[in-house]
Coordinates of C-alpha atoms and ligand atoms in Angstrom, one line a residue:
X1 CA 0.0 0.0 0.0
X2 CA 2.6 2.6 0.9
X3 CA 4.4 2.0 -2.3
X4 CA 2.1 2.3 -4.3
X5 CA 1.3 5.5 -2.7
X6 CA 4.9 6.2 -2.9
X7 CA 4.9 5.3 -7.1
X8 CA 2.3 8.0 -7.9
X9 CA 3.2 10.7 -5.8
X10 CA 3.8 14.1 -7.4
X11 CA 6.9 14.9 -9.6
X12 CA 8.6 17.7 -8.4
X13 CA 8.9 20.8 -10.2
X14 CA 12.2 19.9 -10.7
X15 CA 11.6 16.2 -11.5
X16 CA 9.2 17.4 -14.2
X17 CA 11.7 19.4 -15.7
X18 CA 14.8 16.8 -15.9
X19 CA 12.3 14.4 -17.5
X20 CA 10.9 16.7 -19.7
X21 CA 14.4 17.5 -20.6
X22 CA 15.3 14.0 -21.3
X23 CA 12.4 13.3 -23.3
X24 CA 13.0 16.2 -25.4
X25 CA 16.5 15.6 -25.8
X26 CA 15.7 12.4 -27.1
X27 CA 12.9 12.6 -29.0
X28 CA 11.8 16.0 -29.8
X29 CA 8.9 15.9 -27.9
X30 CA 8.0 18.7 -26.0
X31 CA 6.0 18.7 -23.2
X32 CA 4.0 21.9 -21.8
X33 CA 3.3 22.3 -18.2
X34 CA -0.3 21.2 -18.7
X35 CA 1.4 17.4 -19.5
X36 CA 2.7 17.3 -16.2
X37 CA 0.1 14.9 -14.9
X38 CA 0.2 12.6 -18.3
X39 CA 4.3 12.2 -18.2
X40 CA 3.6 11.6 -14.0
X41 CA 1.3 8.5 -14.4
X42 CA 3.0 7.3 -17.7
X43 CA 6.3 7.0 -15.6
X44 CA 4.5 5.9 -13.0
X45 CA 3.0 3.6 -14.0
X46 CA 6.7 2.0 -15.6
X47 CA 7.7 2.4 -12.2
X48 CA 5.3 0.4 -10.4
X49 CA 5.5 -2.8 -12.6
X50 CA 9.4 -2.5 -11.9
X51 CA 9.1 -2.3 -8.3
X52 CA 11.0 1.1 -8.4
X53 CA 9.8 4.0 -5.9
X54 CA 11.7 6.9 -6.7
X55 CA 11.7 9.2 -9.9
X56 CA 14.6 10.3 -9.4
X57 CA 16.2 7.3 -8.8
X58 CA 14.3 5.5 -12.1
X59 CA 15.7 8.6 -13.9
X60 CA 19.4 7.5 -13.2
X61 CA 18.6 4.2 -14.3
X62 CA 17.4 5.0 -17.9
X63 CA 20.2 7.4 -18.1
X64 CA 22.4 4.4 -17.5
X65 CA 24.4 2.9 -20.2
X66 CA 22.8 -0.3 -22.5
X67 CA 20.4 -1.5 -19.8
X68 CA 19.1 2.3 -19.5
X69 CA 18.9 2.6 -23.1
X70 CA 16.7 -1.0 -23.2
X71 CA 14.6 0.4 -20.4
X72 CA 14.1 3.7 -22.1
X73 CA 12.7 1.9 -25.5
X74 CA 9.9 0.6 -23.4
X75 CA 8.9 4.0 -21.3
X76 CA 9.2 5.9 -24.7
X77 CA 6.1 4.3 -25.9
X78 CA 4.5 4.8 -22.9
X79 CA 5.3 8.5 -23.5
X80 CA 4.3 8.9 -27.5
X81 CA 0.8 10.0 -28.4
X82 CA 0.5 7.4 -31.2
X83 CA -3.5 8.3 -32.2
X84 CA -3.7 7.6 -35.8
X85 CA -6.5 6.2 -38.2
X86 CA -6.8 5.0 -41.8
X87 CA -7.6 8.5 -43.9
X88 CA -7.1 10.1 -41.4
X89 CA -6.3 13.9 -43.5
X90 CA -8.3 12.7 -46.6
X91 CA -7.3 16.2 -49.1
X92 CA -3.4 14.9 -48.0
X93 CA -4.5 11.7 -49.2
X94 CA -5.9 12.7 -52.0
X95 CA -3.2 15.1 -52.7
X96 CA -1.2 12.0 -53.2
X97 CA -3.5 10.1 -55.4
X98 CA -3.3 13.0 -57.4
X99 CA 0.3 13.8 -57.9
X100 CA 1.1 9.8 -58.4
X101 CA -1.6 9.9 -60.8
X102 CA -0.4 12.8 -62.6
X103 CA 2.8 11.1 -62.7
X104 CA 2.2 7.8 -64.0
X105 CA 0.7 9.8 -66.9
X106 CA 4.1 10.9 -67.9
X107 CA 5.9 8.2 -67.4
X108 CA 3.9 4.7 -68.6
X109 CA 5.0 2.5 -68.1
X110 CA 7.4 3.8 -65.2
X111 CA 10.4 3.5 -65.5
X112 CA 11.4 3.2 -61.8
X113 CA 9.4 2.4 -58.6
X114 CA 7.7 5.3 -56.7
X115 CA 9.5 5.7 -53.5
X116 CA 7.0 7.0 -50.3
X117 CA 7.9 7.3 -46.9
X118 CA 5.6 7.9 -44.2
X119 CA 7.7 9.0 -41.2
X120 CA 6.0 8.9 -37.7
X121 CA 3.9 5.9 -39.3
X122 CA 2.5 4.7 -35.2
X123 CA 0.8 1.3 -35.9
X124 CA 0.5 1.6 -39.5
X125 CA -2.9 2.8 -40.6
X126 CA -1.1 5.4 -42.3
X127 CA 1.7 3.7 -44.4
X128 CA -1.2 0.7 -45.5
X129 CA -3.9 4.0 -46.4
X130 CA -1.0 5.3 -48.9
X131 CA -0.6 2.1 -50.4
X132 CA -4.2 1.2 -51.0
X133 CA -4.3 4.3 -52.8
X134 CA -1.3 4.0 -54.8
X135 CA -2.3 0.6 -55.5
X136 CA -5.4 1.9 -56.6
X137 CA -3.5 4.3 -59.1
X138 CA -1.6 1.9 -60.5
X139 CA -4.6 -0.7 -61.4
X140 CA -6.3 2.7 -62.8
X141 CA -3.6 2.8 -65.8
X142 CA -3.7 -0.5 -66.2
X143 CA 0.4 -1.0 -64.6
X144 CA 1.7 -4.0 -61.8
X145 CA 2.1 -1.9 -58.9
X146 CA 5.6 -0.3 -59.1
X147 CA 5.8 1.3 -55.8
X148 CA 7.5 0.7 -52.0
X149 CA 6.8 2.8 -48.7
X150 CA 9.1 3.1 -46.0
X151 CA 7.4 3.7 -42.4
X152 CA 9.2 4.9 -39.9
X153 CA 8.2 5.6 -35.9
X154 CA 10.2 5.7 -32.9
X155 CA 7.9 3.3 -30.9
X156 CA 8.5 -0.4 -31.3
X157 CA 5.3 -2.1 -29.9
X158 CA 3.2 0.4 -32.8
X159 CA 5.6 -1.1 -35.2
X160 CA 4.8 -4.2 -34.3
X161 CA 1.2 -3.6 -34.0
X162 CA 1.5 -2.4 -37.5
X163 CA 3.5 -5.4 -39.0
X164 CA 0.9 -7.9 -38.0
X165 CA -1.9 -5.5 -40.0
X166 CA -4.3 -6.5 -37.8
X167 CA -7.3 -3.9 -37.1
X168 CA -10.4 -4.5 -35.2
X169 CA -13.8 -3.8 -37.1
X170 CA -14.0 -0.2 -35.5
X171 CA -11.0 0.8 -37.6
X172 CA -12.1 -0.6 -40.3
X173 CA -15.3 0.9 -40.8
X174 CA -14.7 4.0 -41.0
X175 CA -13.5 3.6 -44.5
X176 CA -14.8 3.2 -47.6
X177 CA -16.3 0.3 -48.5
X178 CA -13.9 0.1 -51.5
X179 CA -10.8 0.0 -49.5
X180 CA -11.9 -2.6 -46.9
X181 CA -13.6 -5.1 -49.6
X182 CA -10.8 -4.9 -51.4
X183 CA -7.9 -4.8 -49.2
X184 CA -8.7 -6.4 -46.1
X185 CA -9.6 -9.6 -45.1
X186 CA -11.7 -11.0 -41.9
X187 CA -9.7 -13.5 -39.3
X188 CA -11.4 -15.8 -36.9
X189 CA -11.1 -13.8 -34.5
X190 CA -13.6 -11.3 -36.4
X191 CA -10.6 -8.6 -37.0
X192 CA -9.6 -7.1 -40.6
X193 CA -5.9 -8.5 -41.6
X194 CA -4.3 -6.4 -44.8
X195 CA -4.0 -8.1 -47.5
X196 CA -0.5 -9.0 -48.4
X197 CA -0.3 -7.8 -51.9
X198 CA -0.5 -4.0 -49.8
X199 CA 1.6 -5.7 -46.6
X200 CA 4.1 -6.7 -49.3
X201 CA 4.4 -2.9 -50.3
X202 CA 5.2 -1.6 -46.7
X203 CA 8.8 -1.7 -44.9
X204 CA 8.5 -0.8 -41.6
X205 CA 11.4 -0.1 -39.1
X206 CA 12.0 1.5 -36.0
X207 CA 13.7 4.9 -36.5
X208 CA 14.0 8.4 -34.5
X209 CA 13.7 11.3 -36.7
X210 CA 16.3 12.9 -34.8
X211 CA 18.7 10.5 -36.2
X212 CA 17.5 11.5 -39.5
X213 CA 21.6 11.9 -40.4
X214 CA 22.1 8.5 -40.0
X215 CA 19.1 7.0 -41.8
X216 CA 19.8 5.6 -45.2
X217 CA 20.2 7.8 -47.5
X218 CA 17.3 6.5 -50.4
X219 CA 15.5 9.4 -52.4
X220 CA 11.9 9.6 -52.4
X221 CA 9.3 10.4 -54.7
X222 CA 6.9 11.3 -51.4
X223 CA 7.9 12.1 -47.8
X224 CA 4.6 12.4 -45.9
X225 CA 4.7 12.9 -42.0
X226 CA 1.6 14.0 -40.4
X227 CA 0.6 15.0 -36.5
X228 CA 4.6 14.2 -35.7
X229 CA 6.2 17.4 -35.6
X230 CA 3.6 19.5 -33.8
X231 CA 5.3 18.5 -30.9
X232 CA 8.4 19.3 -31.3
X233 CA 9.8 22.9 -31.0
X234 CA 9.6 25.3 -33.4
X235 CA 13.5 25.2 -34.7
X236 CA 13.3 21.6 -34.8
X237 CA 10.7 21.4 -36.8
X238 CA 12.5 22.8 -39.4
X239 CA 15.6 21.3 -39.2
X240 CA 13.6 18.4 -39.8
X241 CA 12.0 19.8 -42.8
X242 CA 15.5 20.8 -44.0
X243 CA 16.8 17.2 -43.3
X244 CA 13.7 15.9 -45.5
X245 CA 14.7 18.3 -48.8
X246 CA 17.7 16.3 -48.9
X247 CA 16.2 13.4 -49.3
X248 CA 13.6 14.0 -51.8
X249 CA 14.1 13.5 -55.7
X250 CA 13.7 16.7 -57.9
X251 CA 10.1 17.0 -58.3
X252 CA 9.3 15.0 -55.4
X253 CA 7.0 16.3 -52.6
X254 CA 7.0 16.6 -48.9
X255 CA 3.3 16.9 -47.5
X256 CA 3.2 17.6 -43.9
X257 CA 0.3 18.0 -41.1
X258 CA -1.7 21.4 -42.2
X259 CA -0.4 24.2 -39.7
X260 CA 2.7 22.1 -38.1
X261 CA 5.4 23.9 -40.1
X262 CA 5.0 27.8 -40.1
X263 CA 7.5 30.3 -41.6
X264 CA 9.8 27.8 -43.8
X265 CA 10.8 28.0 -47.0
X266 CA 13.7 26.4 -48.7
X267 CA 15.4 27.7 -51.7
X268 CA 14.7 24.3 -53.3
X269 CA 11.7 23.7 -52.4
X270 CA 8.2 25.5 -53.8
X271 CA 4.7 25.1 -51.5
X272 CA 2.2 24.4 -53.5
X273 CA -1.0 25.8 -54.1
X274 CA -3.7 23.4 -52.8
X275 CA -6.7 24.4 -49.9
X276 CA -6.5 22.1 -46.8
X277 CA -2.8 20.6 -48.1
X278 CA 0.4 21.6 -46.8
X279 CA 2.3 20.4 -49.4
X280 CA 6.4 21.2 -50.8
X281 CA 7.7 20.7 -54.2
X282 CA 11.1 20.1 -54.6
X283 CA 12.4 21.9 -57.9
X284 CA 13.9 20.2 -61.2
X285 CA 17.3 20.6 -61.3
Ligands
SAM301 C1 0.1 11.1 -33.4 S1 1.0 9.8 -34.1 C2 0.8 10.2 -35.9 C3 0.6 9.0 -36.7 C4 0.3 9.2 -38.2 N1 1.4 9.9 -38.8 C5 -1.0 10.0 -38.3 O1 -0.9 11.2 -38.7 O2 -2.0 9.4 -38.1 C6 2.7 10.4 -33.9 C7 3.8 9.4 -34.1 O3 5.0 10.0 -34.2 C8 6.0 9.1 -33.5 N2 7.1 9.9 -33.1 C9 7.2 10.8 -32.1 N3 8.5 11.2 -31.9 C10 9.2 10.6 -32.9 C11 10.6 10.6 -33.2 N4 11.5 11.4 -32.6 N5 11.0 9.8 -34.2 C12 10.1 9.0 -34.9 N6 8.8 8.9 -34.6 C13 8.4 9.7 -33.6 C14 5.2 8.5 -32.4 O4 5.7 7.3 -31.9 C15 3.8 8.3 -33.0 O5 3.6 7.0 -33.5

């Protein structure tokens, strides 16, 4: 009883602030004062099925060396906001049916595979809504689907939630009909599995967008990220964005979360006119 009083006593103001610190450092994230309770029963909660008492204590642990790191890969999922759904923005979506579309037009057939990466991808309604819709684009001209994603998140157990591509009904029904008839079928246990010709498409691994530098290097035809780098500070945010130039192909776009990036412009880069769409154009050479 007293420990678990002890486990969910208050963080002190100072506590708060060397575990915000450490989460930003980390991962970008950025917690306001208003999160204090949230980041309090999150680690918490860690602490109690560890048997630990002491924030301060738990704090030197996941500062400590390869077992601290280990530990830290757990709490940081405890400490990700990870909502997502399938269509989530539906004009970003569309945005991209459009452009790949558009694309295909010129170049039929392709000559090389469409490159996409959806970066914060959580447990992978994201990465699988993309490639049901350039699936979709491909069978519209009458092509074998010539396309890979690359999803990317910093929490392991929604990558692995996403690499089974399992989704209870609830998800599933909020799409079109289309998209779950044709790309997802029913288990025993009465959940929706994706089907693997769209599985097939998706690469997931575990990556921290602040180690953007030493991601591989691979060019993309599409870089979409979406509800990631609202929490992350303003100059980070467009480091980021910087980082994500370099790794676009000319004429290739970056679409982002509408509102998360303010005041940024590259010199290689062009925003593009579309309502509802925050969406970059990187220039021809
Ligand atoms: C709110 S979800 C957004 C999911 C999806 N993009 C969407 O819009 O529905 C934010 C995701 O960003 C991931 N994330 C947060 N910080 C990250 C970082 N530093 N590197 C990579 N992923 C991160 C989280 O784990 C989480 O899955």
């Amino acid at each position: 009883m007293v420990w678990s009083l002890q486990t969910s006593s208050e963080l002190t103001d100072q506590q708060f602030a060397q575990w915000s610190r450490l989460l930003e450092n980390r991962s970008g994230i950025c917690l306001s004062d208003q999160q204090r309770v949230f980041l309090q029963t999150q680690v918490s909660m860690r602490m109690r099925e560890l048997g630990e008492t002491d924030y301060s204590h738990y704090l030197d642990t996941v500062k400590d060396g390869v077992p601290g790191l280990m530990e830290w890969s757990v709490l940081i999922d405890r400490l990700v906001v990870k909502e997502t759904s399938f269509f989530r923005h539906i004009p970003s979506i569309d945005y991209i049916k459009n452009f790949v579309l558009r694309k295909l037009s010129h170049d039929l057939p392709p000559k090389e595979s469409i490159e996409l990466w959806s970066v914060g991808c959580s447990s992978g309604e994201e990465p699988y809504t993309l490639a049901m819709v350039l699936n979709d684009a491909f069978e519209f001209v009458k092509q074998q689907p010539y396309f890979g994603i690359t999803a990317t998140d910093i929490s392991r157990a929604a990558l692995s939630i996403a690499k089974a591509g399992t989704y209870n009904a609830r998800k599933i029904d909020m799409m079109e009909a289309h998209y779950s008839k044709r790309y997802f079928k029913r288990n025993d246990a009465d959940q929706f599995v994706v089907q693997s010709e769209i599985m097939d498409r998706v690469c997931f691994n575990q990556g921290n967008i602040l180690n953007i530098k030493d991601m591989p290097n691979m060019q993309m035809d599409i870089i979409f990220c979406q509800n990631m780098l609202v929490y992350f500070r303003r100059w980070l945010r467009h480091e980021i964005m910087n980082a994500f130039v370099q790794r676009l192909k000319p004429g290739g776009i970056l679409v982002v979360g509408l509102g998360e990036v303010v005041d940024w412009a590259h010199p290689k880069m062009q925003r593009m006119p579309a309502d509802d769409v925050q969406a970059y154009q990187r220039k021809q050479l």
